[in-house]
Backbone as XML, in Angstrom:
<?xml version="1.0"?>
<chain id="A" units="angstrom">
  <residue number="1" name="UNK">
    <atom name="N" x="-20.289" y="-16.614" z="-20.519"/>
    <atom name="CA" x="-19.666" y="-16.138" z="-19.320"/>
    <atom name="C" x="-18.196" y="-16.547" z="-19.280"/>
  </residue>
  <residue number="2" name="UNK">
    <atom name="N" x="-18.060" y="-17.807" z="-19.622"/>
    <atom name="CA" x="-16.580" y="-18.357" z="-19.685"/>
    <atom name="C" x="-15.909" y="-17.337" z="-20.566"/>
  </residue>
  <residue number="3" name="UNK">
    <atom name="N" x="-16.168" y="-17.009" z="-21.858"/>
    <atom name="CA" x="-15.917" y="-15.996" z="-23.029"/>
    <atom name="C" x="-15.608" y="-14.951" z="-22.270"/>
  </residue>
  <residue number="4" name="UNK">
    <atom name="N" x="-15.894" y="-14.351" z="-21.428"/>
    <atom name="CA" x="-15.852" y="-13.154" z="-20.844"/>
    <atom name="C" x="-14.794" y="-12.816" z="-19.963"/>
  </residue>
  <residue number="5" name="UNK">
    <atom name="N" x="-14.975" y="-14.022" z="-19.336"/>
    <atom name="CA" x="-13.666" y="-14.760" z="-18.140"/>
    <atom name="C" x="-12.140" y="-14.653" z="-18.848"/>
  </residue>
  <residue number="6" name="UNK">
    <atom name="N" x="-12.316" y="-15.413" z="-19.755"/>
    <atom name="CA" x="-11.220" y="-15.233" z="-20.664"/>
    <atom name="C" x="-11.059" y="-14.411" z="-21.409"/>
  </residue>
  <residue number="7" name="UNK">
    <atom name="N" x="-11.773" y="-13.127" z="-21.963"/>
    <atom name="CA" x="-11.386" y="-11.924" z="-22.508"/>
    <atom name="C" x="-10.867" y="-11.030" z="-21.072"/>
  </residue>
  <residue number="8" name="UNK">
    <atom name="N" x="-11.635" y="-11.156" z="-19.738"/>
    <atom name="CA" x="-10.896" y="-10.432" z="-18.438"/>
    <atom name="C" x="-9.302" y="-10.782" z="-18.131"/>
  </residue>
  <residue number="9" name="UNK">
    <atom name="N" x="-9.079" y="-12.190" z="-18.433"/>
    <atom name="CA" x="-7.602" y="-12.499" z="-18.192"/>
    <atom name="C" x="-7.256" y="-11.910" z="-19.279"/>
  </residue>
  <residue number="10" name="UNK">
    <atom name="N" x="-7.375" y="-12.086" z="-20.597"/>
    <atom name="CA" x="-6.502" y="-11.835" z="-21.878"/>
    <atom name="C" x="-6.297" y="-10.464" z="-21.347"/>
  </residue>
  <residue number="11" name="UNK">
    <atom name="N" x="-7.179" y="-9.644" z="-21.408"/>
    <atom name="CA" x="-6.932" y="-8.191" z="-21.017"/>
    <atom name="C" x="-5.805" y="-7.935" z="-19.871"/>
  </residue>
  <residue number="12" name="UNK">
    <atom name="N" x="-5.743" y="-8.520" z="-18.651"/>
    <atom name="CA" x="-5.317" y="-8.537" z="-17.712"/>
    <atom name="C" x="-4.161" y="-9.178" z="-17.554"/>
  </residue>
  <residue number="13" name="UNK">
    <atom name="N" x="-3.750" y="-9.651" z="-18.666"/>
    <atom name="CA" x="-2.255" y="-10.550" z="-19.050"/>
    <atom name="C" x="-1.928" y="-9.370" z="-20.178"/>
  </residue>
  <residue number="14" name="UNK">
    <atom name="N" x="-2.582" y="-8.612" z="-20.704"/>
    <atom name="CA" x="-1.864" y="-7.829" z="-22.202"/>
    <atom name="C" x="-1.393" y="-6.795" z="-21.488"/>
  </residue>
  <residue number="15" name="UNK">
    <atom name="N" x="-1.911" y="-6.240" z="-20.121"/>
    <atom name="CA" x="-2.044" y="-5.072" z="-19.423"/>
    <atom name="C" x="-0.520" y="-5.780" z="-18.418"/>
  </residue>
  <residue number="16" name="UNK">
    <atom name="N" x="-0.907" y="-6.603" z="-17.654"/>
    <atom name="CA" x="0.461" y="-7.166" z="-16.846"/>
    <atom name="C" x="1.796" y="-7.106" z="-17.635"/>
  </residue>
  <residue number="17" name="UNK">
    <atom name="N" x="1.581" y="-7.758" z="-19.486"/>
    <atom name="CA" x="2.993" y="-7.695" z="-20.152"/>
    <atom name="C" x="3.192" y="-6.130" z="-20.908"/>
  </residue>
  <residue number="18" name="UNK">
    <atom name="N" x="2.312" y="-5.267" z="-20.478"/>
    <atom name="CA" x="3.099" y="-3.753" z="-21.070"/>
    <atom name="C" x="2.937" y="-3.317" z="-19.894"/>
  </residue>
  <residue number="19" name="UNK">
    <atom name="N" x="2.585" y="-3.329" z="-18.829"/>
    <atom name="CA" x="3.405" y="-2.721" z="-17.473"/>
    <atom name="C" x="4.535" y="-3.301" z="-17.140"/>
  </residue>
  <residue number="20" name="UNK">
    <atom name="N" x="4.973" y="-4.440" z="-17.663"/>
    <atom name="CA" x="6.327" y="-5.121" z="-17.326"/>
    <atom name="C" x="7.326" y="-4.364" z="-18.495"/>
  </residue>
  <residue number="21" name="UNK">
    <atom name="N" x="6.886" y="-4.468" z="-19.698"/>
    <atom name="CA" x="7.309" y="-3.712" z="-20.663"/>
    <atom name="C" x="7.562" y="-2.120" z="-20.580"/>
  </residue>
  <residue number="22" name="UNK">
    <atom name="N" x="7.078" y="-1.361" z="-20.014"/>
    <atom name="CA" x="6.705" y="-0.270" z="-19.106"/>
    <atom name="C" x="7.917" y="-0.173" z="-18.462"/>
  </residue>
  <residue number="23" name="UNK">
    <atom name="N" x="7.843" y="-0.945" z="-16.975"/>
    <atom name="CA" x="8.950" y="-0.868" z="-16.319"/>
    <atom name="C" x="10.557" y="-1.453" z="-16.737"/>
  </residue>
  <residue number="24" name="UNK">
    <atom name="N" x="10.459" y="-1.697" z="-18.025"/>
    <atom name="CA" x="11.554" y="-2.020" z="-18.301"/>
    <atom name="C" x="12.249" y="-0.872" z="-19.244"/>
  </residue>
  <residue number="25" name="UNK">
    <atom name="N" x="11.498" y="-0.428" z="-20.085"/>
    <atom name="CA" x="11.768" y="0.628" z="-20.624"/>
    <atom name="C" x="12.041" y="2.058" z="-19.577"/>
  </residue>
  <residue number="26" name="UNK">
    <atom name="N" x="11.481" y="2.108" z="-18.775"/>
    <atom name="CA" x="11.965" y="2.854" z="-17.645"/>
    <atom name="C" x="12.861" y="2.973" z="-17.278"/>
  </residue>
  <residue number="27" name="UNK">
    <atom name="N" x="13.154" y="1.028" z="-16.889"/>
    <atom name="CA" x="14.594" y="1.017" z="-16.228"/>
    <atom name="C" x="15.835" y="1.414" z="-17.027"/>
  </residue>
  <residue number="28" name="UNK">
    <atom name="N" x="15.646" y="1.266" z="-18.516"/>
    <atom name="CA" x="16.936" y="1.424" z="-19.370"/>
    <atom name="C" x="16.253" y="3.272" z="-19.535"/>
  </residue>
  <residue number="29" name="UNK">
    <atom name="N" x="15.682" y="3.657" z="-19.572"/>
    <atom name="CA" x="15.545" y="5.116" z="-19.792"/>
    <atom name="C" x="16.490" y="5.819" z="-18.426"/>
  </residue>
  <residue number="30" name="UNK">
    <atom name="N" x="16.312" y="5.209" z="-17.227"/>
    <atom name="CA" x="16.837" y="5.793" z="-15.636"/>
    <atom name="C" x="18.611" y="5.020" z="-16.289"/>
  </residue>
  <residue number="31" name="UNK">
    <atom name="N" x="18.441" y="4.214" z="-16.740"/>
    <atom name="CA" x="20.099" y="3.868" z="-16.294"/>
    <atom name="C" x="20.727" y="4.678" z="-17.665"/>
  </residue>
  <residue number="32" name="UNK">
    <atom name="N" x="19.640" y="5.059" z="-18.563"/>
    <atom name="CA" x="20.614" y="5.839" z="-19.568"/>
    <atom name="C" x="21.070" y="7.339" z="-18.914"/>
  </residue>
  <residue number="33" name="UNK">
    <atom name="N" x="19.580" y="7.590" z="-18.478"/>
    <atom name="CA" x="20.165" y="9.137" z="-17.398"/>
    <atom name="C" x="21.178" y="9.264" z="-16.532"/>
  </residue>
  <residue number="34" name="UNK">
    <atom name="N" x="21.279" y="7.805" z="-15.984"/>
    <atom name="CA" x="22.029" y="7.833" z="-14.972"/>
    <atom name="C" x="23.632" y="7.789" z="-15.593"/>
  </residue>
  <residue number="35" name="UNK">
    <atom name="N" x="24.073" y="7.380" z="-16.796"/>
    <atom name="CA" x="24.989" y="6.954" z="-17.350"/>
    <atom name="C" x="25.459" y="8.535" z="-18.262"/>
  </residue>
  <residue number="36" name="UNK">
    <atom name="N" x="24.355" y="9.461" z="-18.281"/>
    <atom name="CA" x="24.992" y="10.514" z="-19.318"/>
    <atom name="C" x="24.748" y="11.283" z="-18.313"/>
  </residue>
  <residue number="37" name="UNK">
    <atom name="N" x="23.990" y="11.622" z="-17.059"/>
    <atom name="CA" x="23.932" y="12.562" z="-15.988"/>
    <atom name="C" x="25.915" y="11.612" z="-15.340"/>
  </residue>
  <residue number="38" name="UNK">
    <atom name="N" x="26.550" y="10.800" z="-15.391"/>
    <atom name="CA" x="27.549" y="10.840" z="-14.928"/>
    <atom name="C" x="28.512" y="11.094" z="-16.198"/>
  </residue>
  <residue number="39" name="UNK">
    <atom name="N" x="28.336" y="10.741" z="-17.118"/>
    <atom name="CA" x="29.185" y="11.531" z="-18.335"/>
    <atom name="C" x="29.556" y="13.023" z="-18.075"/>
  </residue>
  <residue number="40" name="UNK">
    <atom name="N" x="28.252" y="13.594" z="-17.626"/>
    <atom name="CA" x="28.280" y="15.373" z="-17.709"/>
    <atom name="C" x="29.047" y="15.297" z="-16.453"/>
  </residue>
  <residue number="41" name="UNK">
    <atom name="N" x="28.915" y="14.684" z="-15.114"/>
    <atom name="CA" x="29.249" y="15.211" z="-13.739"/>
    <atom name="C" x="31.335" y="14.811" z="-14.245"/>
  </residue>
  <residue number="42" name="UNK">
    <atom name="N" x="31.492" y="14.198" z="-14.871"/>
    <atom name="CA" x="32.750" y="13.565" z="-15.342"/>
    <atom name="C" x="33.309" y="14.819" z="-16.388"/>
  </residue>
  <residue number="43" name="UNK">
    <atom name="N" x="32.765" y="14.877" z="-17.408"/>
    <atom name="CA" x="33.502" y="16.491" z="-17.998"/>
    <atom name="C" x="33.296" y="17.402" z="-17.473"/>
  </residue>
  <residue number="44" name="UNK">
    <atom name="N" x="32.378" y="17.798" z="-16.435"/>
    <atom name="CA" x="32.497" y="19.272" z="-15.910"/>
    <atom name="C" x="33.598" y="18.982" z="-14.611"/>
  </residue>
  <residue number="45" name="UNK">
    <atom name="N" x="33.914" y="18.127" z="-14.032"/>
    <atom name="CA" x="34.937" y="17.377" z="-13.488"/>
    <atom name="C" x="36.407" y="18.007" z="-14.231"/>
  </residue>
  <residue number="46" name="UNK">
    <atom name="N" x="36.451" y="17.369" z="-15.104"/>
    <atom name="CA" x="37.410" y="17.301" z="-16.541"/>
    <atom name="C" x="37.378" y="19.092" z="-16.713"/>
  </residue>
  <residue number="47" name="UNK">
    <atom name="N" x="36.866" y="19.676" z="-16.848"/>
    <atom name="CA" x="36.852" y="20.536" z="-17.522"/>
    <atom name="C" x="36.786" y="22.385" z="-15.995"/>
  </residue>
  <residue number="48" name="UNK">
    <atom name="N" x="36.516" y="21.679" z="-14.755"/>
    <atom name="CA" x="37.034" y="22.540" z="-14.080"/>
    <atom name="C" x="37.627" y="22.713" z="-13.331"/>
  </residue>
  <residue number="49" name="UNK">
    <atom name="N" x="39.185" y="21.122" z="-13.205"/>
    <atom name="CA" x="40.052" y="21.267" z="-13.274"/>
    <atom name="C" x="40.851" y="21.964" z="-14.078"/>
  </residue>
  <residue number="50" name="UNK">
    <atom name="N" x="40.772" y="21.727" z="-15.077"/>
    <atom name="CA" x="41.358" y="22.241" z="-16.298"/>
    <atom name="C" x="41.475" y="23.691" z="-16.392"/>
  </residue>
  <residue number="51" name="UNK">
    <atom name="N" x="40.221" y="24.424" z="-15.549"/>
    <atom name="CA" x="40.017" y="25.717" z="-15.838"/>
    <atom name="C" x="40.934" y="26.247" z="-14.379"/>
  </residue>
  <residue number="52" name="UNK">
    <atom name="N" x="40.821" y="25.670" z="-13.362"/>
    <atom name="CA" x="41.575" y="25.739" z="-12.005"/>
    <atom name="C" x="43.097" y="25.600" z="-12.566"/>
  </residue>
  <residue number="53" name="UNK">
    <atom name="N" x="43.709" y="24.725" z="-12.992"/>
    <atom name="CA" x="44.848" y="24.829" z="-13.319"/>
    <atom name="C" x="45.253" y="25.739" z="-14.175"/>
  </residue>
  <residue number="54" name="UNK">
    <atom name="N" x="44.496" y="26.445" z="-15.346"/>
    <atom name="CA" x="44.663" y="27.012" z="-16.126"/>
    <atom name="C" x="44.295" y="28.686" z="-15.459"/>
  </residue>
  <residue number="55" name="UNK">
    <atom name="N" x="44.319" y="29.009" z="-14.493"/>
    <atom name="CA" x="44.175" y="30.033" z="-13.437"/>
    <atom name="C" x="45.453" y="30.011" z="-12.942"/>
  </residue>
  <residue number="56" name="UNK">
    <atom name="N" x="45.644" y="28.723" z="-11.951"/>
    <atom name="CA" x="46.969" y="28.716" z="-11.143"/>
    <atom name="C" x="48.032" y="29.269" z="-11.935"/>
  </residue>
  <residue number="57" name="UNK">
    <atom name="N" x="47.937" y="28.909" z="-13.528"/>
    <atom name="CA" x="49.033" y="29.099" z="-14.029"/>
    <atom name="C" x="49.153" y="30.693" z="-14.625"/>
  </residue>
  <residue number="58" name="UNK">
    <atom name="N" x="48.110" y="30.973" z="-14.701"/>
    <atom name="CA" x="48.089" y="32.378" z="-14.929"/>
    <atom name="C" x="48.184" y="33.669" z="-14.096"/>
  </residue>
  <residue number="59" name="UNK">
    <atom name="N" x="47.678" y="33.130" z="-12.813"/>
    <atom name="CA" x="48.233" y="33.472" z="-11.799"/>
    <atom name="C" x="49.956" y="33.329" z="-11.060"/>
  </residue>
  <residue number="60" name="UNK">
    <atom name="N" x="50.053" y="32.584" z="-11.491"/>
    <atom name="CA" x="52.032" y="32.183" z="-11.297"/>
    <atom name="C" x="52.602" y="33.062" z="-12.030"/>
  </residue>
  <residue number="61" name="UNK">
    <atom name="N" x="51.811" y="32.824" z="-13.671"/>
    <atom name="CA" x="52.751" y="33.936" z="-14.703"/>
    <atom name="C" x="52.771" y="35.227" z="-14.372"/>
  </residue>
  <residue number="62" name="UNK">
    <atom name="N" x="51.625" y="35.611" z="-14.166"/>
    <atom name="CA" x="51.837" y="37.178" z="-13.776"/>
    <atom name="C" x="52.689" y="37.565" z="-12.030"/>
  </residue>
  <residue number="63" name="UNK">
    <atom name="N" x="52.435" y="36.679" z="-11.412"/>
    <atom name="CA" x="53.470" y="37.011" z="-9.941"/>
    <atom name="C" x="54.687" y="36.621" z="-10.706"/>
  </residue>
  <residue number="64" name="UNK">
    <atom name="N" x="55.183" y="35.893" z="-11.119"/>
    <atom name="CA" x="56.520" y="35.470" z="-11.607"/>
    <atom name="C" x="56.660" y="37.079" z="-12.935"/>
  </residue>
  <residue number="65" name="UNK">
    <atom name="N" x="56.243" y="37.005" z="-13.421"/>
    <atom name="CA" x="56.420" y="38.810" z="-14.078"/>
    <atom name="C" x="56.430" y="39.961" z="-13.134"/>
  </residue>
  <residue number="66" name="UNK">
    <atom name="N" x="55.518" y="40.346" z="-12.332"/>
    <atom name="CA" x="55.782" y="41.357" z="-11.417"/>
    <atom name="C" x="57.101" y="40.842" z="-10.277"/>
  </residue>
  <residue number="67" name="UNK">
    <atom name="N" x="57.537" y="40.080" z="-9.821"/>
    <atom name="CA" x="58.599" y="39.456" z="-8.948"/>
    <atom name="C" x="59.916" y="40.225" z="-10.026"/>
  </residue>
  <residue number="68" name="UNK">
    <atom name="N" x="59.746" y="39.408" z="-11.341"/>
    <atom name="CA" x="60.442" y="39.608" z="-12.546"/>
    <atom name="C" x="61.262" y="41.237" z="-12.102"/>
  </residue>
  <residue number="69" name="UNK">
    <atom name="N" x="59.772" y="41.832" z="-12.481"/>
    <atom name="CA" x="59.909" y="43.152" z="-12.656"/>
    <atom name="C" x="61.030" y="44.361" z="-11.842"/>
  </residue>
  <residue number="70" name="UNK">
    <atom name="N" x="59.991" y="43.693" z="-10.689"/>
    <atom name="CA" x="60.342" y="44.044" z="-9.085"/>
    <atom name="C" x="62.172" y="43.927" z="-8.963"/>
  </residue>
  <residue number="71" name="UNK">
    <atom name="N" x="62.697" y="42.494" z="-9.288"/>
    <atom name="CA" x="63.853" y="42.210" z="-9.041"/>
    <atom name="C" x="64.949" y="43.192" z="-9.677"/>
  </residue>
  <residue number="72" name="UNK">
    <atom name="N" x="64.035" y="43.436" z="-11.107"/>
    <atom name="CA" x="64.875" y="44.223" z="-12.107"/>
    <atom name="C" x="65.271" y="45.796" z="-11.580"/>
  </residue>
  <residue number="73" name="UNK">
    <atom name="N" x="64.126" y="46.121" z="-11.421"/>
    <atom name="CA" x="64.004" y="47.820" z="-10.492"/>
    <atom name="C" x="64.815" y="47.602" z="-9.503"/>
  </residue>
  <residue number="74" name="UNK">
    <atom name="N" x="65.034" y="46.602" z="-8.406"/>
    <atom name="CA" x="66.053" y="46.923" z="-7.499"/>
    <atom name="C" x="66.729" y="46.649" z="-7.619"/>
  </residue>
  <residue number="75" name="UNK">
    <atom name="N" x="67.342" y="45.813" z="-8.314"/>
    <atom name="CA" x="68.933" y="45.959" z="-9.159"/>
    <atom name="C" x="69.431" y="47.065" z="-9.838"/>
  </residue>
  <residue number="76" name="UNK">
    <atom name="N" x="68.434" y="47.473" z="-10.133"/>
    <atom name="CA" x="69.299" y="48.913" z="-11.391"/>
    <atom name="C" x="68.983" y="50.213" z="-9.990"/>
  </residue>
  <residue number="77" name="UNK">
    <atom name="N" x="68.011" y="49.737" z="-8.718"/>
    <atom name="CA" x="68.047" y="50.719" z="-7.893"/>
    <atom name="C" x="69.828" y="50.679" z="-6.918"/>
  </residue>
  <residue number="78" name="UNK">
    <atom name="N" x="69.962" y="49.617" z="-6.957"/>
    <atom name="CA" x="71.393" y="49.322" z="-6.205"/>
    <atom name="C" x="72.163" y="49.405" z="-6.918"/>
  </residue>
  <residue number="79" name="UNK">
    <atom name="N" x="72.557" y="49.225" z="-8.118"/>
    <atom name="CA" x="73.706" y="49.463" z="-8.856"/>
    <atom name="C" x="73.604" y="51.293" z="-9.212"/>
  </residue>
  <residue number="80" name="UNK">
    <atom name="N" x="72.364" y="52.015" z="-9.413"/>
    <atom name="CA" x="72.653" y="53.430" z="-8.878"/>
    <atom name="C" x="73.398" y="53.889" z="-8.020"/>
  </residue>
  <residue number="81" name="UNK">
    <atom name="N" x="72.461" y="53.165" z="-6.744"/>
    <atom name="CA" x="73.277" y="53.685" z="-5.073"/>
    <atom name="C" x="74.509" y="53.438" z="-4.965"/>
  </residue>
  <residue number="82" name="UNK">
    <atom name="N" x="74.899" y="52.278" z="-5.653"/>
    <atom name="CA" x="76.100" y="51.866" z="-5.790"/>
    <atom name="C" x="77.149" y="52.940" z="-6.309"/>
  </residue>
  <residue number="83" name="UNK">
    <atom name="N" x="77.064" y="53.262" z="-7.266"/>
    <atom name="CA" x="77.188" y="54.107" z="-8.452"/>
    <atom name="C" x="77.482" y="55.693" z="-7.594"/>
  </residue>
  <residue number="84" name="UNK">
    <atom name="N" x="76.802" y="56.262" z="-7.331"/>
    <atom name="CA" x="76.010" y="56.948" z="-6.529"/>
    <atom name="C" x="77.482" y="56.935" z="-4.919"/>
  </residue>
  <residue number="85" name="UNK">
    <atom name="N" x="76.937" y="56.187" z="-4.656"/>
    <atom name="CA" x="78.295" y="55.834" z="-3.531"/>
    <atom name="C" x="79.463" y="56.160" z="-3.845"/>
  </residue>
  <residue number="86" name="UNK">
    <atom name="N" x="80.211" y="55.475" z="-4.982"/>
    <atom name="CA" x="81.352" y="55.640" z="-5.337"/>
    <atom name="C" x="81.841" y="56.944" z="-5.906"/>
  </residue>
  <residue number="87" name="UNK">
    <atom name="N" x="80.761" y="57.092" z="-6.942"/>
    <atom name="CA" x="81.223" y="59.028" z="-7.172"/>
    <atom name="C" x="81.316" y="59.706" z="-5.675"/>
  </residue>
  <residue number="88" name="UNK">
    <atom name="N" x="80.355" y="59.467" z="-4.667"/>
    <atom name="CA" x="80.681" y="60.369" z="-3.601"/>
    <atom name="C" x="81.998" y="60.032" z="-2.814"/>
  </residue>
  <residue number="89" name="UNK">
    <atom name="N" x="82.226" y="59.029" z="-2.658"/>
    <atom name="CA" x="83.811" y="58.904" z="-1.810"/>
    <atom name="C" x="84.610" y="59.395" z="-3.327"/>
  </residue>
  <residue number="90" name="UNK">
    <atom name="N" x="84.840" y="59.493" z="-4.178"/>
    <atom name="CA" x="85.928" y="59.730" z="-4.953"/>
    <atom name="C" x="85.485" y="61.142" z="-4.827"/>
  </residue>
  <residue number="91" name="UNK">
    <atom name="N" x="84.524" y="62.047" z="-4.710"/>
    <atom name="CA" x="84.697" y="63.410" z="-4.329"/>
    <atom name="C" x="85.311" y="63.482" z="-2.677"/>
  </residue>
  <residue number="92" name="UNK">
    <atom name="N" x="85.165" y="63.201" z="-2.366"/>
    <atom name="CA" x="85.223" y="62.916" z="-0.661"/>
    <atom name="C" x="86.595" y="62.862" z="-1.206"/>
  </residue>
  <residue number="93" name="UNK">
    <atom name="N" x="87.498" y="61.683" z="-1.489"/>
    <atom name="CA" x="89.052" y="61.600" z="-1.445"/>
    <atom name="C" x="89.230" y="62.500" z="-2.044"/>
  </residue>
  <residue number="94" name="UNK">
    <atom name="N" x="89.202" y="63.340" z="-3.247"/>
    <atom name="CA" x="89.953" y="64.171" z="-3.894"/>
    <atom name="C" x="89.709" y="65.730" z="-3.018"/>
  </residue>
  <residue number="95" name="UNK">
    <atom name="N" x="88.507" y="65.533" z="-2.256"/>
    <atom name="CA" x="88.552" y="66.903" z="-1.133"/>
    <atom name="C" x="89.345" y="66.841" z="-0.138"/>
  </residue>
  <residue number="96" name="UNK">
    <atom name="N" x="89.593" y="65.016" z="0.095"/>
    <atom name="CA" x="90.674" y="65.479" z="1.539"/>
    <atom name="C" x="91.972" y="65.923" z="0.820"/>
  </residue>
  <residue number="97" name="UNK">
    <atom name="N" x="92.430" y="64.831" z="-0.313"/>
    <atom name="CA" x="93.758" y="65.125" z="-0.797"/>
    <atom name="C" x="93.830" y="66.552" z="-1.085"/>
  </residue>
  <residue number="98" name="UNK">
    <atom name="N" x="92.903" y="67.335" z="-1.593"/>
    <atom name="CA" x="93.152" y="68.502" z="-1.785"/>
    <atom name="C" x="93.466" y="69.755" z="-0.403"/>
  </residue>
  <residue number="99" name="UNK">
    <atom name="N" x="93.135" y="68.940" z="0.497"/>
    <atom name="CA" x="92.841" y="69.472" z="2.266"/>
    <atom name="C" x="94.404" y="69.760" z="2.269"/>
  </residue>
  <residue number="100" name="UNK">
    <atom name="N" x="94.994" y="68.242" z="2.269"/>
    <atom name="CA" x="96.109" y="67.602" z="2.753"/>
    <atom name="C" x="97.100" y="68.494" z="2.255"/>
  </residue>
  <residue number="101" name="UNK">
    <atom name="N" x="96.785" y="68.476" z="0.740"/>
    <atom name="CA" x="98.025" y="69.150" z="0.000"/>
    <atom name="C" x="98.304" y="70.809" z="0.453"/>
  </residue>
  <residue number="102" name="UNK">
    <atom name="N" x="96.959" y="71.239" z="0.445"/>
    <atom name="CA" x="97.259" y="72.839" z="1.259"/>
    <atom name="C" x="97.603" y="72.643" z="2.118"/>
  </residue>
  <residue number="103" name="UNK">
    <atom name="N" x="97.433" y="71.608" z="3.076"/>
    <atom name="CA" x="97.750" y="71.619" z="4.588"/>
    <atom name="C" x="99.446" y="71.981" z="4.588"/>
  </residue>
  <residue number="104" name="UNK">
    <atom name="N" x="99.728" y="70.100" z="3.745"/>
    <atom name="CA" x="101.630" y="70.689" z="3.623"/>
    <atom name="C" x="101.964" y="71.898" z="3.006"/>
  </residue>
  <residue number="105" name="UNK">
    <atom name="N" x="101.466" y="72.542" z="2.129"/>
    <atom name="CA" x="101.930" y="73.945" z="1.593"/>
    <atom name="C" x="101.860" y="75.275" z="2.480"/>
  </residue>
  <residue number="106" name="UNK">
    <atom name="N" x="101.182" y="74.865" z="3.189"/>
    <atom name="CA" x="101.301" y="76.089" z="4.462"/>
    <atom name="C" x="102.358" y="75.984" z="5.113"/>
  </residue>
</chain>
């Protein structure tokens, strides 16, 4: 009976040191998850900034090209009008002078 007693503890001490063993391997299994589940939350971090900035900037480039664009067209639209302007008063003066000059010849 004693024999028995002491095969119930032996059992019951082999069983206590691999449930301790158990929960220890657990614990380093949870803190490894926990350590590469924050690795991943850290490069996707890393990596969609990266993609946000790499938007902003592509977004800038192309408004800064159409702005570009834009600026160019109404410059060459005003230096037309411009253009445009000046041929018409130099017809304009050479119609009055021509007014003028018949005027005195009458």
């Amino acid at each position: 009976m004693a024999n028995l007693v002491d095969q119930v503890n032996s059992i019951e001490s082999a069983c206590a040191a691999k449930e301790a063993e158990y929960q220890n391997k657990l614990k380093q299994l949870n803190l490894e998850f926990e350590d590469k589940k924050k690795a991943l939350e850290e490069d996707f971090e890393k990596e969609l900034k990266a993609f946000k900035e790499r938007v902003r900037q592509e977004q800038e480039d192309k408004f800064k090209t159409v702005k570009d664009q834009f600026q160019s067209d109404s410059q060459q639209k005003i230096k037309q009008m411009e253009a445009d302007i000046l041929q018409r008063r130099q017809e304009l003066e050479q119609k009055i002078a021509k007014k003028v000059v018949e005027e005195i010849w009458q």
